[in-house]
XYZ file of C-alpha atoms in Angstrom:
660
model
C -1.123 -11.743 -28.822
C -4.884 -12.195 -28.690
C -6.515 -12.276 -25.285
C -7.668 -15.683 -24.094
C -10.019 -16.650 -21.298
C -10.119 -20.143 -19.842
C -11.480 -21.956 -16.852
C -8.966 -23.425 -14.426
C -8.709 -24.977 -10.994
C -6.501 -23.340 -8.387
C -5.058 -25.691 -5.793
C -4.567 -24.103 -2.363
C -4.483 -25.180 1.277
C -7.966 -24.034 2.281
C -10.098 -23.911 5.399
C -13.756 -24.812 4.749
C -16.232 -21.942 4.958
C -18.748 -23.981 6.913
C -22.439 -23.131 7.291
C -23.937 -19.676 7.677
C -25.183 -18.537 11.061
C -28.981 -19.038 10.919
C -29.748 -16.356 13.547
C -30.825 -13.054 11.959
C -28.176 -10.332 12.293
C -30.226 -7.864 14.345
C -27.288 -5.886 15.690
C -25.587 -3.029 13.902
C -22.036 -3.705 12.674
C -19.353 -3.291 15.321
C -17.808 0.105 15.866
C -14.295 -0.618 14.583
C -14.818 1.699 11.622
C -17.065 4.187 13.397
C -15.854 7.729 13.875
C -15.809 9.149 17.380
C -18.318 12.037 17.480
C -15.680 14.422 18.789
C -13.665 13.895 15.604
C -16.451 15.193 13.362
C -15.917 18.807 14.332
C -13.973 20.730 11.735
C -14.336 18.180 8.934
C -15.097 19.445 5.419
C -18.850 19.873 5.041
C -19.277 17.311 2.258
C -17.228 14.732 4.158
C -19.200 15.251 7.371
C -22.481 14.962 5.471
C -21.469 11.717 3.768
C -20.124 10.228 6.996
C -23.572 10.731 8.536
C -25.474 9.485 5.482
C -27.409 6.227 5.943
C -25.159 4.128 8.198
C -26.278 0.530 8.546
C -28.727 -0.156 11.375
C -28.126 -3.891 11.033
C -26.667 -6.396 8.589
C -30.129 -7.582 7.545
C -30.990 -9.325 5.307
C -27.447 -10.728 5.066
C -26.495 -13.643 7.269
C -23.326 -13.889 9.353
C -20.661 -16.301 8.103
C -18.856 -17.643 11.172
C -18.830 -21.398 10.568
C -15.256 -21.621 9.277
C -12.276 -23.085 11.098
C -8.500 -22.999 10.794
C -7.682 -26.550 9.725
C -6.631 -26.363 6.082
C -6.531 -29.143 3.516
C -5.572 -29.009 -0.130
C -8.597 -27.886 -2.139
C -9.252 -26.929 -5.749
C -10.967 -23.570 -6.246
C -12.759 -22.624 -9.447
C -10.773 -19.951 -11.294
C -10.891 -18.006 -14.540
C -7.612 -17.112 -16.275
C -7.376 -14.059 -18.549
C -4.113 -13.783 -20.503
C -2.639 -11.844 -23.414
C 1.077 -12.674 -23.381
C 1.898 -9.653 -21.202
C -0.384 -10.166 -18.210
C -1.943 -13.233 -16.639
C -4.981 -12.505 -14.445
C -6.397 -15.177 -12.118
C -9.973 -14.522 -10.960
C -11.986 -16.394 -8.321
C -15.674 -15.916 -9.258
C -16.804 -18.131 -6.379
C -15.096 -15.877 -3.829
C -16.433 -12.406 -4.503
C -14.784 -12.192 -7.939
C -11.416 -11.636 -6.214
C -8.402 -11.209 -8.490
C -6.062 -13.684 -6.845
C -3.019 -13.022 -8.996
C -1.751 -10.498 -11.568
C 1.492 -11.597 -13.192
C 3.569 -9.440 -15.545
C 4.770 -12.154 -17.912
C 7.818 -10.467 -19.541
C 9.450 -9.887 -16.145
C 7.834 -12.788 -14.317
C 6.826 -10.444 -11.473
C 3.723 -11.028 -9.392
C 2.282 -7.535 -9.033
C 0.006 -8.356 -6.105
C 0.374 -9.942 -2.714
C -0.816 -13.459 -3.532
C -1.979 -15.343 -0.471
C -0.645 -18.922 -0.573
C -3.650 -20.182 1.423
C -7.380 -19.605 1.658
C -8.043 -18.769 5.294
C -11.308 -17.020 6.210
C -11.136 -14.530 9.058
C -13.648 -12.188 10.679
C -13.057 -8.977 8.723
C -16.017 -8.750 6.352
C -19.191 -6.964 7.374
C -20.793 -10.377 7.773
C -17.744 -12.275 8.976
C -15.781 -14.448 6.558
C -13.120 -12.621 4.530
C -9.654 -13.533 3.274
C -6.594 -11.491 2.441
C -4.651 -10.970 -0.771
C -5.267 -9.918 -4.364
C -7.807 -7.324 -5.505
C -11.269 -7.270 -3.973
C -14.404 -5.321 -4.902
C -16.024 -3.801 -1.827
C -19.619 -2.659 -2.211
C -22.333 -2.138 0.407
C -21.208 -0.201 3.469
C -18.106 0.742 5.415
C -15.963 -2.370 5.657
C -15.209 -5.427 3.590
C -18.180 -6.478 1.474
C -20.635 -9.130 2.604
C -19.864 -10.814 -0.736
C -16.213 -11.450 0.181
C -16.695 -15.225 0.230
C -19.823 -15.458 -1.921
C -20.146 -16.553 -5.543
C -20.760 -13.990 -8.281
C -22.289 -14.523 -11.687
C -19.616 -14.605 -14.383
C -19.773 -14.819 -18.171
C -17.926 -13.948 -21.357
C -18.831 -10.660 -23.074
C -17.481 -9.140 -26.318
C -14.809 -6.564 -25.460
C -14.643 -3.085 -27.012
C -11.534 -4.038 -29.036
C -13.253 -7.036 -30.633
C -11.780 -9.535 -28.191
C -13.408 -11.023 -25.138
C -13.773 -9.886 -21.555
C -15.129 -11.375 -18.328
C -18.194 -9.858 -16.687
C -18.932 -10.375 -12.994
C -22.266 -9.296 -11.528
C -24.504 -9.743 -8.499
C -27.270 -8.153 -6.430
C -25.813 -6.464 -3.337
C -28.395 -7.066 -0.620
C -27.376 -4.611 2.091
C -28.218 -1.689 -0.210
C -30.520 -3.626 -2.586
C -28.494 -2.686 -5.687
C -27.182 -4.590 -8.711
C -23.606 -4.059 -9.884
C -21.182 -5.350 -12.503
C -17.417 -5.591 -12.851
C -16.013 -6.031 -16.367
C -12.451 -7.370 -16.642
C -11.017 -6.328 -19.990
C -7.453 -7.140 -21.003
C -6.874 -5.685 -24.476
C -4.512 -7.508 -26.798
C -0.895 -6.303 -26.407
C -1.770 -4.269 -23.286
C 0.191 -4.279 -20.048
C -2.865 -2.922 -18.250
C -5.961 -4.753 -17.104
C -9.019 -2.519 -17.432
C -11.775 -2.915 -14.860
C -15.102 -1.308 -15.701
C -17.500 -0.936 -12.779
C -21.171 -0.009 -12.868
C -23.500 0.328 -9.864
C -27.168 0.834 -10.730
C -30.117 2.012 -8.680
C -33.261 0.594 -10.322
C -35.534 1.933 -7.572
C -37.405 5.230 -7.377
C -35.797 6.109 -4.054
C -32.177 7.267 -3.677
C -29.667 4.814 -2.253
C -26.363 5.140 -0.367
C -23.440 3.681 -2.315
C -20.075 2.524 -1.029
C -17.247 1.279 -3.229
C -13.579 0.634 -2.581
C -11.263 -1.479 -4.716
C -8.709 -2.961 -2.307
C -5.343 -4.071 -3.670
C -2.959 -6.114 -1.541
C 0.682 -5.449 -2.426
C 3.890 -6.962 -1.005
C 5.306 -5.102 1.957
C 8.941 -5.652 1.051
C 11.638 -3.638 2.848
C 12.022 -0.326 1.063
C 8.578 -0.393 -0.549
C 7.005 3.053 -0.879
C 3.413 4.003 -1.676
C 2.899 7.144 -3.729
C -0.227 9.102 -4.642
C -0.818 12.638 -5.964
C -1.417 14.287 -2.583
C 0.330 16.474 -0.024
C -2.125 15.696 2.771
C -4.004 12.679 4.062
C -6.722 11.835 6.562
C -5.371 9.473 9.201
C -7.794 6.995 10.769
C -6.619 4.562 13.427
C -8.299 2.082 15.718
C -8.746 4.832 18.287
C -11.552 5.972 15.896
C -10.293 9.495 15.251
C -9.953 11.175 11.854
C -7.362 13.903 11.436
C -5.678 15.685 8.580
C -1.922 15.087 8.440
C 0.891 16.049 6.057
C 2.308 13.663 3.461
C 4.807 12.063 3.586
C 6.208 12.907 7.054
C 4.118 12.704 10.221
C 5.206 12.164 13.807
C 8.883 11.943 12.872
C 8.474 9.233 10.244
C 7.801 8.967 6.511
C 4.426 7.234 6.515
C 4.500 6.450 2.784
C 6.765 3.532 3.726
C 4.417 0.942 5.301
C 7.206 -0.446 7.466
C 7.519 2.919 9.251
C 4.187 2.573 11.073
C 3.883 0.636 14.313
C 0.113 0.188 14.530
C -2.560 -0.591 11.924
C -3.880 2.584 10.329
C -5.607 4.063 7.287
C -4.166 6.991 5.326
C -6.805 8.512 3.027
C -5.027 10.763 0.556
C -6.448 14.199 -0.219
C -6.473 13.933 -4.025
C -7.690 17.154 -5.629
C -10.412 17.082 -8.283
C -8.069 18.707 -10.806
C -5.478 15.916 -10.494
C -5.461 12.561 -12.234
C -6.289 9.915 -9.571
C -3.774 7.096 -9.139
C -1.812 5.189 -6.501
C 1.262 3.001 -6.773
C 3.442 0.755 -4.632
C 7.086 0.643 -5.762
C 9.907 -1.441 -4.318
C 13.460 -0.361 -3.618
C 14.346 -0.772 -7.312
C 11.399 1.381 -8.432
C 9.239 -1.518 -9.689
C 5.702 -2.371 -8.674
C 1.987 -2.004 -9.363
C 0.040 1.102 -10.301
C -3.708 1.622 -10.166
C -5.324 4.538 -12.012
C -8.913 5.399 -12.848
C -11.255 7.853 -14.438
C -12.388 10.736 -12.249
C -15.460 9.196 -10.618
C -13.248 6.988 -8.430
C -11.569 9.855 -6.611
C -10.483 8.412 -3.251
C -7.097 6.809 -2.618
C -5.859 5.098 0.514
C -2.937 3.259 2.072
C -3.666 0.696 4.784
C -0.798 -0.596 6.899
C -0.782 -3.374 9.453
C 2.155 -1.785 11.217
C 5.377 -3.289 12.457
C 4.063 -3.842 16.006
C 3.368 -7.244 17.511
C -0.402 -7.050 16.976
C -0.134 -6.155 13.296
C 2.455 -8.874 12.667
C 0.242 -11.401 14.468
C -2.741 -10.485 12.325
C -0.718 -10.912 9.130
C 0.435 -14.330 10.267
C -3.161 -15.198 11.234
C -4.435 -14.402 7.743
C -1.910 -16.598 5.947
C 0.832 -18.855 7.340
C 4.095 -18.362 9.221
C 7.045 -17.356 7.056
C 4.934 -15.576 4.471
C 5.920 -12.001 3.650
C 3.684 -9.212 4.838
C 1.499 -6.943 2.774
C -0.059 -3.510 2.699
C -3.174 -2.370 0.836
C -3.494 0.413 -1.679
C -7.102 1.289 -2.384
C -9.392 3.402 -4.536
C -12.914 4.531 -3.662
C -15.883 6.720 -4.462
C -15.371 9.079 -1.523
C -12.340 10.550 0.227
C -12.657 8.144 3.164
C -14.242 4.770 3.834
C -16.438 6.287 6.512
C -18.593 7.931 3.830
C -21.496 6.787 1.645
C -22.428 8.561 -1.575
C -26.020 9.261 -2.638
C -27.177 7.618 -5.876
C -30.495 8.911 -7.138
C -33.252 6.538 -8.198
C -33.058 5.349 -11.795
C -29.424 6.434 -12.199
C -26.018 4.803 -12.040
C -22.344 5.306 -11.226
C -19.656 3.986 -13.557
C -15.919 4.323 -14.003
C -12.902 2.540 -15.453
C -9.872 1.387 -13.491
C -6.500 0.238 -14.822
C -3.996 -2.109 -13.170
C -0.526 -2.786 -14.461
C 3.240 -2.714 -13.870
C 5.078 0.531 -13.247
C 8.795 1.297 -13.181
C 10.203 4.671 -12.169
C 13.597 6.120 -11.334
C 14.370 4.637 -7.884
C 16.582 7.581 -6.924
C 13.667 9.939 -7.455
C 11.007 7.659 -6.008
C 12.934 7.110 -2.787
C 14.421 10.561 -2.487
C 13.649 13.010 0.286
C 11.872 15.423 -2.077
C 8.221 14.287 -2.027
C 7.191 16.430 -4.979
C 9.974 14.912 -7.090
C 9.121 11.371 -5.925
C 5.453 11.533 -6.783
C 6.292 13.466 -9.953
C 8.536 10.628 -11.095
C 5.733 8.120 -10.533
C 3.191 10.332 -12.303
C 5.538 10.796 -15.260
C 6.104 7.032 -15.514
C 2.343 6.428 -15.414
C 1.697 9.030 -18.105
C 4.277 7.318 -20.283
C 2.850 3.856 -19.730
C -0.848 4.812 -19.802
C -1.695 8.403 -20.755
C -4.826 9.825 -19.155
C -6.317 10.371 -22.617
C -5.889 6.678 -23.418
C -7.725 5.695 -20.236
C -10.559 8.109 -21.005
C -10.815 6.694 -24.537
C -10.938 3.162 -23.138
C -13.673 4.235 -20.729
C -15.723 5.642 -23.589
C -15.239 2.440 -25.582
C -16.214 0.298 -22.611
C -19.369 2.340 -22.044
C -20.432 1.234 -25.499
C -20.633 -2.421 -24.396
C -21.892 -2.196 -20.801
C -25.385 -3.288 -21.867
C -24.188 -6.124 -24.106
C -25.785 -9.365 -22.990
C -23.324 -11.963 -21.686
C -22.552 -15.073 -23.667
C -21.035 -18.246 -22.247
C -21.612 -18.559 -18.508
C -18.519 -19.202 -16.415
C -20.102 -19.207 -12.937
C -23.389 -18.535 -11.188
C -24.050 -16.388 -8.150
C -27.096 -16.280 -5.891
C -30.763 -16.256 -6.814
C -31.608 -13.097 -4.860
C -31.206 -10.847 -7.889
C -33.535 -13.037 -9.925
C -36.146 -12.779 -7.182
C -35.884 -8.981 -7.062
C -36.068 -8.654 -10.843
C -39.189 -10.832 -10.926
C -40.851 -8.844 -8.174
C -39.845 -5.402 -9.411
C -40.016 -6.003 -13.163
C -36.615 -4.319 -13.547
C -34.907 -4.047 -16.918
C -31.170 -4.495 -16.377
C -29.508 -5.038 -19.755
C -26.074 -6.576 -19.497
C -26.660 -8.277 -16.137
C -29.284 -11.006 -16.523
C -30.755 -12.279 -13.273
C -32.552 -15.356 -14.555
C -35.287 -17.520 -13.059
C -32.909 -20.456 -13.449
C -30.815 -18.865 -10.700
C -33.635 -19.193 -8.135
C -32.904 -21.767 -5.455
C -34.154 -23.248 -2.222
C -33.555 -20.093 -0.188
C -35.673 -17.992 -2.536
C -38.499 -20.558 -2.840
C -40.676 -19.440 0.118
C -40.350 -15.786 -0.873
C -41.277 -16.604 -4.435
C -44.396 -18.332 -3.136
C -45.226 -15.319 -0.944
C -44.954 -13.049 -3.970
C -47.087 -15.319 -6.148
C -49.743 -16.393 -3.623
C -49.633 -13.919 -0.751
C -48.879 -16.755 1.703
C -45.528 -17.491 3.324
C -45.318 -21.309 3.278
C -44.726 -23.544 6.276
C -41.703 -25.804 5.706
C -42.388 -29.504 5.285
C -39.888 -30.438 7.991
C -38.718 -28.758 11.165
C -35.672 -26.653 10.295
C -34.180 -23.371 11.506
C -35.869 -20.416 9.741
C -34.424 -19.520 6.353
C -32.851 -16.193 5.357
C -35.042 -13.097 5.828
C -35.995 -10.346 3.408
C -36.548 -6.913 4.887
C -37.073 -4.211 2.270
C -40.351 -2.293 2.245
C -42.061 -4.282 -0.508
C -41.402 -7.619 1.218
C -42.453 -6.179 4.570
C -45.725 -5.064 3.007
C -46.353 -8.575 1.685
C -45.645 -10.115 5.089
C -48.070 -7.700 6.741
C -50.936 -8.871 4.529
C -50.044 -12.586 4.634
C -51.858 -14.981 7.027
C -50.383 -14.406 10.458
C -48.862 -17.793 11.327
C -45.815 -17.935 13.661
C -43.178 -18.159 10.920
C -44.713 -15.220 9.065
C -44.777 -13.208 12.304
C -41.133 -14.081 12.867
C -40.099 -12.796 9.423
C -42.397 -9.773 9.710
C -40.787 -8.839 13.027
C -37.317 -9.084 11.487
C -38.387 -6.791 8.638
C -39.975 -4.319 11.060
C -36.838 -4.342 13.190
C -34.757 -3.508 10.121
C -37.097 -0.579 9.389
C -36.497 0.790 12.880
C -39.994 -0.041 14.167
C -38.819 -1.859 17.273
C -42.130 -1.797 19.135
C -43.994 -3.300 16.207
C -41.300 -5.942 15.746
C -41.631 -6.987 19.381
C -45.426 -7.209 19.018
C -45.066 -9.425 15.931
C -42.630 -11.759 17.691
C -44.845 -11.948 20.773
C -47.903 -12.771 18.639
C -45.966 -15.508 16.904
C -44.686 -16.891 20.195
C -48.174 -17.590 21.518
C -48.819 -20.195 18.804
C -45.338 -21.246 17.704
C -44.432 -24.942 17.770
C -40.819 -23.771 17.456
C -40.299 -21.057 20.082
C -36.542 -20.502 20.135
C -36.244 -18.272 17.011
C -38.835 -15.848 18.403
C -37.437 -15.971 21.933
C -33.976 -15.193 20.651
C -35.268 -12.140 18.746
C -37.109 -10.935 21.850
C -33.955 -11.458 23.928
C -32.011 -9.260 21.540
C -34.735 -6.610 21.737
C -34.514 -6.698 25.544
C -30.742 -6.353 25.431
C -30.875 -3.355 23.136
C -33.644 -1.804 25.249
C -31.312 -1.852 28.258
C -32.848 -4.802 30.130
C -30.016 -7.360 30.340
C -31.718 -9.390 33.073
C -34.802 -10.049 30.977
C -32.602 -10.659 27.940
C -30.674 -13.307 29.890
C -33.954 -15.013 30.863
C -35.105 -15.203 27.268
C -31.729 -16.321 25.945
C -31.711 -19.179 28.461
C -35.257 -20.174 27.514
C -34.456 -19.958 23.804
C -31.374 -22.151 24.135
C -33.233 -24.759 26.186
C -36.001 -24.875 23.576
C -33.481 -25.211 20.746
C -31.719 -28.125 22.431
C -35.036 -29.929 22.834
C -35.931 -29.370 19.183
C -32.546 -29.826 17.489
C -32.514 -32.620 14.930
C -28.771 -32.771 14.308
C -27.003 -31.909 11.078
C -25.041 -28.882 9.922
C -27.836 -26.284 10.131
C -28.894 -27.318 13.626
C -25.311 -27.453 14.878
C -24.749 -23.937 13.529
C -27.877 -22.736 15.357
C -26.793 -24.383 18.617
C -23.322 -22.870 18.385
C -24.579 -19.360 17.618
C -27.313 -19.306 20.259
C -25.131 -20.902 22.929
C -22.496 -18.182 22.441
C -25.135 -15.488 22.851
C -26.798 -17.212 25.803
C -23.565 -17.764 27.749
C -22.432 -14.206 27.082
C -25.782 -12.850 28.293
C -25.653 -14.881 31.529
C -22.071 -13.822 32.258
C -22.972 -10.172 31.634
C -25.449 -10.209 34.531
C -23.437 -12.499 36.794
C -25.694 -15.538 36.464
C -22.980 -18.129 36.723
C -25.149 -21.241 37.326
C -27.206 -20.396 34.228
C -24.033 -19.880 32.178
C -22.733 -23.225 33.448
C -26.050 -24.841 32.481
C -25.612 -23.687 28.887
C -22.056 -25.028 28.868
C -23.180 -28.390 30.266
C -25.689 -28.861 27.418
C -23.192 -28.103 24.665
C -22.169 -30.862 22.319
C -18.631 -32.045 23.173
C -17.382 -31.051 19.723
C -18.615 -27.474 20.207
C -16.807 -27.174 23.532
C -13.508 -27.519 21.669
C -14.270 -24.485 19.499
C -12.006 -21.565 20.390
C -14.901 -19.210 21.058
C -16.271 -21.626 23.665
C -12.822 -22.195 25.143
C -12.675 -18.451 25.765
C -16.176 -18.473 27.284
C -15.145 -21.390 29.501
C -12.152 -19.410 30.734
C -14.404 -16.412 31.449
C -16.834 -18.610 33.344
C -14.079 -20.276 35.363
C -12.592 -16.897 36.261
C -16.008 -15.583 37.333
C -16.501 -18.696 39.489
C -13.207 -17.925 41.222
C -11.123 -20.608 39.516
C -8.483 -18.213 38.221
C -5.665 -20.746 37.933
C -7.923 -23.134 36.004
C -8.989 -20.308 33.692
C -5.342 -19.453 33.129
C -4.678 -23.093 32.338
C -7.132 -22.855 29.424
C -4.844 -20.230 27.904
C -1.736 -22.252 28.695
C -3.184 -25.298 26.929
C -3.620 -23.122 23.854
C -6.650 -22.377 21.706
C -7.564 -20.362 18.636
C -10.728 -18.372 17.934
C -11.313 -18.734 14.180
C -13.810 -15.847 14.092
C -11.775 -13.406 16.183
C -13.062 -10.001 15.092
C -10.947 -7.179 13.740
C -10.284 -4.886 16.696
C -11.593 -7.412 19.234
C -9.673 -7.321 22.519
C -11.390 -10.041 24.544
C -8.271 -12.219 24.607
C -5.956 -9.529 25.936
C -8.621 -8.160 28.314
C -9.268 -11.527 29.935
C -5.571 -12.353 30.135
C -4.925 -9.053 31.931
C -7.713 -9.847 34.379
C -6.157 -13.234 35.155
C -2.475 -12.386 35.472
C 0.149 -9.668 35.336
C 2.352 -11.802 33.107
C 3.043 -10.493 29.586
C 0.445 -11.455 27.006
C 1.720 -14.425 24.956
C 2.393 -13.555 21.316
C -0.167 -16.111 20.137
C -2.933 -14.062 21.786
C -1.656 -10.596 20.899
C -4.045 -9.143 18.325
C -4.063 -5.618 19.747
C -4.473 -2.981 17.050
C -4.300 0.233 19.079
C -1.523 2.143 20.836
C -1.149 1.721 24.610
C -3.318 4.044 26.659
C -6.270 3.891 24.261
C -8.851 2.054 26.350
C -12.253 0.578 25.676
C -13.492 -1.690 22.916
C -13.493 0.118 19.546
């Protein structure tokens, strides 16, 4: 049967994404996925080098997405359906190009964990992320900042004469374009995914890529990969080599055998074909294989403990089956970034499809026989030579210009292509993609002047790479230009110069709060929390006086109020924290994050029973961060009673103290 591609609308209970946080993300990503320094000793030299290679100093120029809630209504999401009579692939180009569903039509089996709802949660580098399906993670350690962002999508001629879907975008954390080609050959039970990451610059760039596949965590499900050892990484931030499959008196290739969330990075040798599969008790499931460039393989488990179960429920809805993730990446672990030289590229081909193997062998005690049975089944279904041939054929069309557009992503790539004069055949970033957010930067590039907005609004998104910083340095030094210049200097690590730029802008600024907030953050990171608290309070007061109402202003008030209250509580300034609370809009006070801050404030004021009552009334923090323990920490400070299940998001074993 010939492959068809069609647009569709996917109806799901969905929580709205809400507005972006307008405050620039000056802080480095949290340390959940940071390796404890003591664990680096004894690591293989190449692994240690790549773990230390170009970690993010901040999330700039990307903005935080924390405006979502947890009230879901039925919504229709734009989808693209690829089908050939054997597989049906459902893609969400508006949500990071996520493959939402992969159905094997002859058996009727869904090969993935398909989330029945769209519920953002705080797992992406920049906040909003959702679980389920297959996601494409590019940028830096963690879930991509494009998790809930639209990608460009179009039809492209496939190597077999049919049609395939191309997804592409400009990844802003590393300033790199990439493409993902979804090719489902006629009469094939395997979806091919061709990935290309290009570095159009003269300088080298750090690259991170992991394809994350959510699979059902049914009882008896086993994950197999061609490895006898793995690197275990848990939320205690240690990395250690362990045997596969048995470790600490349990077979860890069965996700249900782990109590706490953990990563198992398999040690796949260069001489072995890379693959990973999840097979149920009957020996059926999904397999992912690739060409050699994508060497890493990983199993992520939520664990059977209360915290892991609570997180799974949080990401979907009660009564939904759990899931694990099988993953494939460029390096052995997700703590590493790989160097890509200027003017070069990485590319590889992945394959996703059904796999059936002898259940007696797969679930037997002999690990070599179990993984051998899976490898033999894969070789029968998709020989390595066939995948290599498909890769070669796909390489012949990677530069083919797309045809019919299916979706449009951001305009940031178009801006960079205009500025840099890059030639990127196969991934057109067109001037038609430029929008309101790019407009002031386009004017700066064309005229050398950063324009003043026609109406008073929170500052727009920043740009921070060296070429934009250079343009800001030579532009007329008005307050908004100084603000953006300081953000770019901060990103470059020139803290002193950033502070000078913000202070210069402050002396003439009609709108003081954006600059004051940046200076407050600089004070906090310089180890002066008292001065930071002063500036946060002043910034919030100025914002309240200036706020015009509307979504953008409400987002600014919410974000700055959270920071200001937290800063006052950190230095014990309870009246100042109460003053921020008193000026909050009533609707914001009902937000879970502010309910938690209210409980903290009440407890600090000595009203412990009233603070405890806030918990007893019940609240939810929509943007609760992966690894965050503020709920359990505050509860323990208020009472010796057991932590209610609704607030139990703990991801680490008992006895491991301190925020990860």
